[in-house]
Amino acid sequence: MAGLGTWSMTVAALIVLLLPRSLEECGRISLPTPTVHLGDPITASCVISPNCSHLDPESQILWKLGTELQPGKGQQRLADGRQESTITVPRLSSPRVLLSCCVRWGTSLQILDQAEVQAGYPPAAPHDLSCLMNLTTNSLICQWEPGPDTHLSTHFTLKSFKSRGNCQTQEDSILNCLPNDGQNHCSIPRRDLLLYQNMGIWVEAKNALGISKSPQLCLVPMDVVKLEPPTLWAMAPSPEVAPPQPDCLLLRWE
């Protein structure tokens, strides 16, 4: 078994391409879930079909985690003639690993099936949510802090509704605002707003391990208007002061 540990995943992968296509259906990995908490254990099983003519009926099932051989928990023959092996990885310390079910093929390993296992954390509640009404773009722009990295694909959604009270009751929902990947801000267009009516606004974070929500904001769009700075067009001595006095200027701005 120690000698098998030196075989590379590249060699095994090349053998897969050269063997009959029907061999790809000889084995199948089953996982209770493809995503777990980082640091948690995971158990998987691999079953070899008795109808696979390319394999020895007594083929020994071997496991690989990444490029390293891993000990299985034994092999058994099921009532229908299939061979089954299980493995328990006690602690996943990498966010993504490739689990392979293999058998000996001559002096190499034949990969029968592979499964990617992802590990990470459920999303923390987004925080520091704030919004400004931009009269230039005519939209309500909200931004937030997403929290620590989850090591998983995590999606954020800006949710909101209209309310005539203090946002304790929902009157009309507003279309969800979906930021671009990697962005922590989103804009609600003017057509979805009532400028002088309360809005409840929050951010929802979601990945394969859970959902979290930010504290809710309650605001009136026109109360959070961001004004554009004035543009200074000219500075000159004031002609309205006769005679001109020192330290007096005429300013024009828009």
mmCIF file of C-alpha atoms in Angstrom:
data_model
loop_
_atom_site.group_PDB
_atom_site.id
_atom_site.type_symbol
_atom_site.label_atom_id
_atom_site.label_comp_id
_atom_site.label_asym_id
_atom_site.label_seq_id
_atom_site.Cartn_x
_atom_site.Cartn_y
_atom_site.Cartn_z
ATOM 1 C CA MET A 1 0.000 0.000 0.000
ATOM 2 C CA ALA A 2 2.920 2.335 0.737
ATOM 3 C CA GLY A 3 4.083 2.082 -2.859
ATOM 4 C CA LEU A 4 0.698 3.288 -4.110
ATOM 5 C CA GLY A 5 1.182 6.572 -2.331
ATOM 6 C CA THR A 6 3.835 7.603 -4.837
ATOM 7 C CA TRP A 7 1.546 7.282 -7.868
ATOM 8 C CA SER A 8 0.527 10.639 -9.201
ATOM 9 C CA MET A 9 -3.009 11.856 -9.909
ATOM 10 C CA THR A 10 -1.781 12.791 -13.400
ATOM 11 C CA VAL A 11 -0.960 9.168 -14.252
ATOM 12 C CA ALA A 12 -4.331 8.005 -12.943
ATOM 13 C CA ALA A 13 -6.173 10.684 -14.897
ATOM 14 C CA LEU A 14 -4.417 9.732 -18.133
ATOM 15 C CA ILE A 15 -5.459 6.112 -17.677
ATOM 16 C CA VAL A 16 -9.089 7.217 -17.390
ATOM 17 C CA LEU A 17 -8.901 8.736 -20.862
ATOM 18 C CA LEU A 18 -7.438 5.562 -22.387
ATOM 19 C CA LEU A 19 -9.839 3.005 -20.921
ATOM 20 C CA PRO A 20 -13.260 2.063 -22.377
ATOM 21 C CA ARG A 21 -15.980 4.637 -21.761
ATOM 22 C CA SER A 22 -18.157 1.972 -20.107
ATOM 23 C CA LEU A 23 -15.633 1.829 -17.275
ATOM 24 C CA GLU A 24 -16.676 5.338 -16.233
ATOM 25 C CA GLU A 25 -20.004 3.854 -15.096
ATOM 26 C CA CYS A 26 -18.430 1.070 -13.001
ATOM 27 C CA GLY A 27 -18.188 3.044 -9.766
ATOM 28 C CA ARG A 28 -20.126 5.837 -8.121
ATOM 29 C CA ILE A 29 -19.353 8.008 -5.088
ATOM 30 C CA SER A 30 -22.176 8.979 -2.740
ATOM 31 C CA LEU A 31 -21.919 11.896 -0.325
ATOM 32 C CA PRO A 32 -24.473 12.946 2.308
ATOM 33 C CA THR A 33 -23.696 16.535 1.330
ATOM 34 C CA PRO A 34 -21.054 18.143 -0.913
ATOM 35 C CA THR A 35 -20.571 21.064 1.507
ATOM 36 C CA VAL A 36 -19.560 20.901 5.188
ATOM 37 C CA HIS A 37 -18.268 23.196 7.902
ATOM 38 C CA LEU A 38 -14.523 23.738 7.659
ATOM 39 C CA GLY A 39 -12.882 21.395 10.180
ATOM 40 C CA ASP A 40 -15.809 18.945 10.306
ATOM 41 C CA PRO A 41 -15.581 15.272 9.268
ATOM 42 C CA ILE A 42 -17.258 13.847 6.173
ATOM 43 C CA THR A 43 -18.165 10.267 5.240
ATOM 44 C CA ALA A 44 -18.493 8.980 1.675
ATOM 45 C CA SER A 45 -19.164 5.627 0.042
ATOM 46 C CA CYS A 46 -18.147 4.162 -3.309
ATOM 47 C CA VAL A 47 -20.029 1.294 -4.954
ATOM 48 C CA ILE A 48 -18.716 -0.831 -7.840
ATOM 49 C CA SER A 49 -21.282 -2.430 -10.145
ATOM 50 C CA PRO A 50 -21.109 -6.238 -10.573
ATOM 51 C CA ASN A 51 -21.833 -5.744 -14.297
ATOM 52 C CA CYS A 52 -18.519 -4.022 -14.967
ATOM 53 C CA SER A 53 -16.756 -6.549 -17.216
ATOM 54 C CA HIS A 54 -13.506 -4.548 -17.248
ATOM 55 C CA LEU A 55 -12.836 -5.068 -13.548
ATOM 56 C CA ASP A 56 -12.016 -8.053 -11.394
ATOM 57 C CA PRO A 57 -15.125 -8.884 -9.290
ATOM 58 C CA GLU A 58 -12.884 -8.787 -6.232
ATOM 59 C CA SER A 59 -11.213 -5.468 -7.088
ATOM 60 C CA GLN A 60 -10.011 -3.591 -4.040
ATOM 61 C CA ILE A 61 -11.459 -0.091 -3.751
ATOM 62 C CA LEU A 62 -8.900 2.589 -2.904
ATOM 63 C CA TRP A 63 -9.484 6.227 -1.928
ATOM 64 C CA LYS A 64 -7.627 9.421 -2.674
ATOM 65 C CA LEU A 65 -8.092 12.821 -1.067
ATOM 66 C CA GLY A 66 -6.417 15.221 -3.435
ATOM 67 C CA THR A 67 -3.250 13.351 -4.392
ATOM 68 C CA GLU A 68 -2.886 11.387 -1.146
ATOM 69 C CA LEU A 69 -4.108 7.823 -0.615
ATOM 70 C CA GLN A 70 -6.511 7.523 2.307
ATOM 71 C CA PRO A 71 -7.489 4.410 4.267
ATOM 72 C CA GLY A 72 -11.063 3.230 3.783
ATOM 73 C CA LYS A 73 -13.214 1.675 6.498
ATOM 74 C CA GLY A 74 -13.275 -1.745 4.893
ATOM 75 C CA GLN A 75 -15.023 -3.235 1.894
ATOM 76 C CA GLN A 76 -18.142 -5.368 1.740
ATOM 77 C CA ARG A 77 -20.252 -7.154 -0.838
ATOM 78 C CA LEU A 78 -23.870 -5.998 -0.876
ATOM 79 C CA ALA A 79 -26.865 -8.303 -1.371
ATOM 80 C CA ASP A 80 -27.152 -7.336 -5.057
ATOM 81 C CA GLY A 81 -23.534 -8.256 -5.752
ATOM 82 C CA ARG A 82 -22.064 -4.738 -5.686
ATOM 83 C CA GLN A 83 -18.862 -3.965 -3.814
ATOM 84 C CA GLU A 84 -18.986 -1.045 -1.380
ATOM 85 C CA SER A 85 -16.284 0.835 0.477
ATOM 86 C CA THR A 86 -16.705 3.769 2.850
ATOM 87 C CA ILE A 87 -14.304 6.423 4.056
ATOM 88 C CA THR A 88 -14.450 9.005 6.828
ATOM 89 C CA VAL A 89 -12.202 12.037 6.614
ATOM 90 C CA PRO A 90 -11.969 13.147 10.256
ATOM 91 C CA ARG A 91 -11.283 16.807 9.563
ATOM 92 C CA LEU A 92 -11.480 18.831 6.368
ATOM 93 C CA SER A 93 -8.860 21.559 6.634
ATOM 94 C CA SER A 94 -9.048 22.826 3.031
ATOM 95 C CA PRO A 95 -11.968 24.755 1.480
ATOM 96 C CA ARG A 96 -11.950 22.494 -1.594
ATOM 97 C CA VAL A 97 -10.735 18.934 -1.992
ATOM 98 C CA LEU A 98 -11.217 16.277 -4.655
ATOM 99 C CA LEU A 99 -12.236 12.836 -3.398
ATOM 100 C CA SER A 100 -11.497 9.931 -5.775
ATOM 101 C CA CYS A 101 -12.675 6.325 -5.785
ATOM 102 C CA CYS A 102 -10.066 4.118 -7.454
ATOM 103 C CA VAL A 103 -9.043 0.512 -8.143
ATOM 104 C CA ARG A 104 -5.747 -1.067 -9.086
ATOM 105 C CA TRP A 105 -5.214 -1.284 -12.850
ATOM 106 C CA GLY A 106 -1.964 -3.051 -13.623
ATOM 107 C CA THR A 107 0.693 -1.013 -11.925
ATOM 108 C CA SER A 108 -1.388 2.145 -11.745
ATOM 109 C CA LEU A 109 -4.633 3.463 -10.309
ATOM 110 C CA GLN A 110 -7.863 3.691 -12.266
ATOM 111 C CA ILE A 111 -10.211 6.483 -11.152
ATOM 112 C CA LEU A 112 -13.807 5.279 -11.219
ATOM 113 C CA ASP A 113 -15.472 8.416 -9.878
ATOM 114 C CA GLN A 114 -14.621 11.753 -8.299
ATOM 115 C CA ALA A 115 -16.509 14.228 -6.141
ATOM 116 C CA GLU A 116 -15.536 17.725 -5.052
ATOM 117 C CA VAL A 117 -16.102 18.468 -1.388
ATOM 118 C CA GLN A 118 -16.348 22.102 -0.299
ATOM 119 C CA ALA A 119 -15.827 23.320 3.245
ATOM 120 C CA GLY A 120 -16.443 26.729 4.773
ATOM 121 C CA TYR A 121 -18.665 28.674 7.133
ATOM 122 C CA PRO A 122 -22.234 29.985 7.108
ATOM 123 C CA PRO A 123 -22.368 33.725 6.399
ATOM 124 C CA ALA A 124 -22.137 36.198 9.251
ATOM 125 C CA ALA A 125 -24.800 38.895 9.404
ATOM 126 C CA PRO A 126 -23.893 41.818 7.096
ATOM 127 C CA HIS A 127 -23.331 45.003 9.086
ATOM 128 C CA ASP A 128 -22.845 48.765 8.743
ATOM 129 C CA LEU A 129 -25.697 49.066 6.236
ATOM 130 C CA SER A 130 -26.187 52.652 5.069
ATOM 131 C CA CYS A 131 -28.089 54.306 2.215
ATOM 132 C CA LEU A 132 -27.974 57.645 0.382
ATOM 133 C CA MET A 133 -30.424 59.106 -2.120
ATOM 134 C CA ASN A 134 -28.442 60.295 -5.129
ATOM 135 C CA LEU A 135 -30.406 62.925 -7.065
ATOM 136 C CA THR A 136 -27.956 62.805 -9.978
ATOM 137 C CA THR A 137 -28.468 59.098 -10.688
ATOM 138 C CA ASN A 138 -32.008 59.286 -9.275
ATOM 139 C CA SER A 139 -31.537 56.160 -7.180
ATOM 140 C CA LEU A 140 -31.151 55.037 -3.579
ATOM 141 C CA ILE A 141 -27.647 53.614 -3.175
ATOM 142 C CA CYS A 142 -27.020 51.254 -0.239
ATOM 143 C CA GLN A 143 -23.737 49.737 0.891
ATOM 144 C CA TRP A 144 -22.713 47.321 3.651
ATOM 145 C CA GLU A 145 -19.861 45.290 5.117
ATOM 146 C CA PRO A 146 -20.193 41.587 4.242
ATOM 147 C CA GLY A 147 -18.364 40.081 7.219
ATOM 148 C CA PRO A 148 -15.539 37.504 7.249
ATOM 149 C CA ASP A 149 -14.725 35.252 4.301
ATOM 150 C CA THR A 150 -16.871 32.097 4.283
ATOM 151 C CA HIS A 151 -14.667 30.218 1.756
ATOM 152 C CA LEU A 152 -17.911 29.411 -0.085
ATOM 153 C CA SER A 153 -19.902 31.051 -2.839
ATOM 154 C CA THR A 154 -22.010 33.569 -0.869
ATOM 155 C CA HIS A 155 -24.731 35.680 -2.460
ATOM 156 C CA PHE A 156 -26.022 38.989 -1.100
ATOM 157 C CA THR A 157 -29.471 40.442 -1.742
ATOM 158 C CA LEU A 158 -30.671 43.926 -0.813
ATOM 159 C CA LYS A 159 -34.306 43.601 0.248
ATOM 160 C CA SER A 160 -36.791 46.381 0.997
ATOM 161 C CA PHE A 161 -40.446 47.282 1.351
ATOM 162 C CA LYS A 162 -42.619 50.380 1.625
ATOM 163 C CA SER A 163 -44.333 51.220 4.901
ATOM 164 C CA ARG A 164 -46.550 54.046 6.104
ATOM 165 C CA GLY A 165 -45.678 53.394 9.731
ATOM 166 C CA ASN A 166 -42.309 52.977 11.393
ATOM 167 C CA CYS A 167 -41.441 49.949 9.226
ATOM 168 C CA GLN A 168 -43.111 47.506 11.596
ATOM 169 C CA THR A 169 -45.728 46.684 8.974
ATOM 170 C CA GLN A 170 -45.080 46.007 5.295
ATOM 171 C CA GLU A 171 -47.263 47.745 2.726
ATOM 172 C CA ASP A 172 -45.685 46.997 -0.658
ATOM 173 C CA SER A 173 -42.609 44.916 -1.392
ATOM 174 C CA ILE A 174 -39.886 46.248 -3.679
ATOM 175 C CA LEU A 175 -37.978 44.181 -6.212
ATOM 176 C CA ASN A 176 -34.818 42.645 -4.754
ATOM 177 C CA CYS A 177 -31.589 44.390 -5.661
ATOM 178 C CA LEU A 178 -28.784 41.984 -6.644
ATOM 179 C CA PRO A 179 -25.234 43.392 -6.583
ATOM 180 C CA ASN A 180 -22.601 42.272 -9.051
ATOM 181 C CA ASP A 181 -20.221 39.587 -7.821
ATOM 182 C CA GLY A 182 -17.712 40.969 -5.368
ATOM 183 C CA GLN A 183 -19.606 44.239 -4.826
ATOM 184 C CA ASN A 184 -21.042 45.306 -1.472
ATOM 185 C CA HIS A 185 -23.433 47.949 -2.770
ATOM 186 C CA CYS A 186 -26.619 48.075 -4.784
ATOM 187 C CA SER A 187 -28.905 50.786 -6.225
ATOM 188 C CA ILE A 188 -32.700 50.874 -6.011
ATOM 189 C CA PRO A 189 -34.018 52.876 -9.004
ATOM 190 C CA ARG A 190 -36.402 55.828 -8.648
ATOM 191 C CA ARG A 191 -39.311 53.903 -10.178
ATOM 192 C CA ASP A 192 -39.364 51.618 -7.134
ATOM 193 C CA LEU A 193 -39.321 54.438 -4.582
ATOM 194 C CA LEU A 194 -41.796 56.714 -2.886
ATOM 195 C CA LEU A 195 -39.545 59.610 -1.941
ATOM 196 C CA TYR A 196 -41.503 60.732 1.119
ATOM 197 C CA GLN A 197 -42.578 57.344 2.462
ATOM 198 C CA ASN A 198 -40.813 55.089 4.950
ATOM 199 C CA MET A 199 -38.848 52.125 3.652
ATOM 200 C CA GLY A 200 -37.598 49.051 5.488
ATOM 201 C CA ILE A 201 -34.230 47.926 4.089
ATOM 202 C CA TRP A 202 -31.920 45.019 4.983
ATOM 203 C CA VAL A 203 -29.301 42.737 3.408
ATOM 204 C CA GLU A 204 -29.568 38.959 3.236
ATOM 205 C CA ALA A 205 -26.473 36.761 2.859
ATOM 206 C CA LYS A 206 -26.878 33.158 1.730
ATOM 207 C CA ASN A 207 -24.618 30.207 0.969
ATOM 208 C CA ALA A 208 -24.836 26.416 1.091
ATOM 209 C CA LEU A 209 -24.522 26.373 4.896
ATOM 210 C CA GLY A 210 -27.047 29.015 5.899
ATOM 211 C CA ILE A 211 -28.708 32.419 5.686
ATOM 212 C CA SER A 212 -28.135 35.563 7.738
ATOM 213 C CA LYS A 213 -29.667 39.042 7.749
ATOM 214 C CA SER A 214 -28.416 42.487 8.640
ATOM 215 C CA PRO A 215 -30.288 44.729 11.096
ATOM 216 C CA GLN A 216 -33.102 46.535 9.293
ATOM 217 C CA LEU A 217 -32.921 50.216 8.384
ATOM 218 C CA CYS A 218 -36.042 52.373 8.407
ATOM 219 C CA LEU A 219 -35.714 55.579 6.399
ATOM 220 C CA VAL A 220 -37.418 58.090 4.105
ATOM 221 C CA PRO A 221 -35.413 58.459 0.859
ATOM 222 C CA MET A 222 -35.588 62.270 0.843
ATOM 223 C CA ASP A 223 -34.201 62.351 4.399
ATOM 224 C CA VAL A 224 -30.950 60.773 3.226
ATOM 225 C CA VAL A 225 -30.341 62.848 0.089
ATOM 226 C CA LYS A 226 -26.719 63.255 -0.909
ATOM 227 C CA LEU A 227 -26.329 66.726 -2.434
ATOM 228 C CA GLU A 228 -23.768 67.302 -5.152
ATOM 229 C CA PRO A 229 -21.097 69.861 -4.236
ATOM 230 C CA PRO A 230 -21.516 73.281 -5.862
ATOM 231 C CA THR A 231 -19.233 74.160 -8.786
ATOM 232 C CA LEU A 232 -17.245 77.382 -8.407
ATOM 233 C CA TRP A 233 -17.174 79.216 -11.734
ATOM 234 C CA ALA A 234 -15.301 82.491 -11.097
ATOM 235 C CA MET A 235 -13.515 84.611 -8.570
ATOM 236 C CA ALA A 236 -12.845 88.320 -9.246
ATOM 237 C CA PRO A 237 -12.579 91.623 -7.370
ATOM 238 C CA SER A 238 -16.074 92.797 -6.553
ATOM 239 C CA PRO A 239 -17.224 95.590 -8.941
ATOM 240 C CA GLU A 240 -20.098 96.325 -6.617
ATOM 241 C CA VAL A 241 -17.788 97.806 -4.028
ATOM 242 C CA ALA A 242 -16.678 101.343 -4.934
ATOM 243 C CA PRO A 243 -13.975 102.083 -4.454
ATOM 244 C CA PRO A 244 -12.686 98.462 -4.476
ATOM 245 C CA GLN A 245 -11.671 97.361 -1.017
ATOM 246 C CA PRO A 246 -8.858 94.967 -0.305
ATOM 247 C CA ASP A 247 -9.740 91.327 0.509
ATOM 248 C CA CYS A 248 -13.134 91.488 -1.266
ATOM 249 C CA LEU A 249 -13.972 89.001 -4.061
ATOM 250 C CA LEU A 250 -17.053 88.302 -6.194
ATOM 251 C CA LEU A 251 -17.823 84.570 -6.292
ATOM 252 C CA ARG A 252 -20.064 82.781 -8.766
ATOM 253 C CA TRP A 253 -21.125 79.138 -8.398
ATOM 254 C CA GLU A 254 -23.743 76.688 -9.587
#
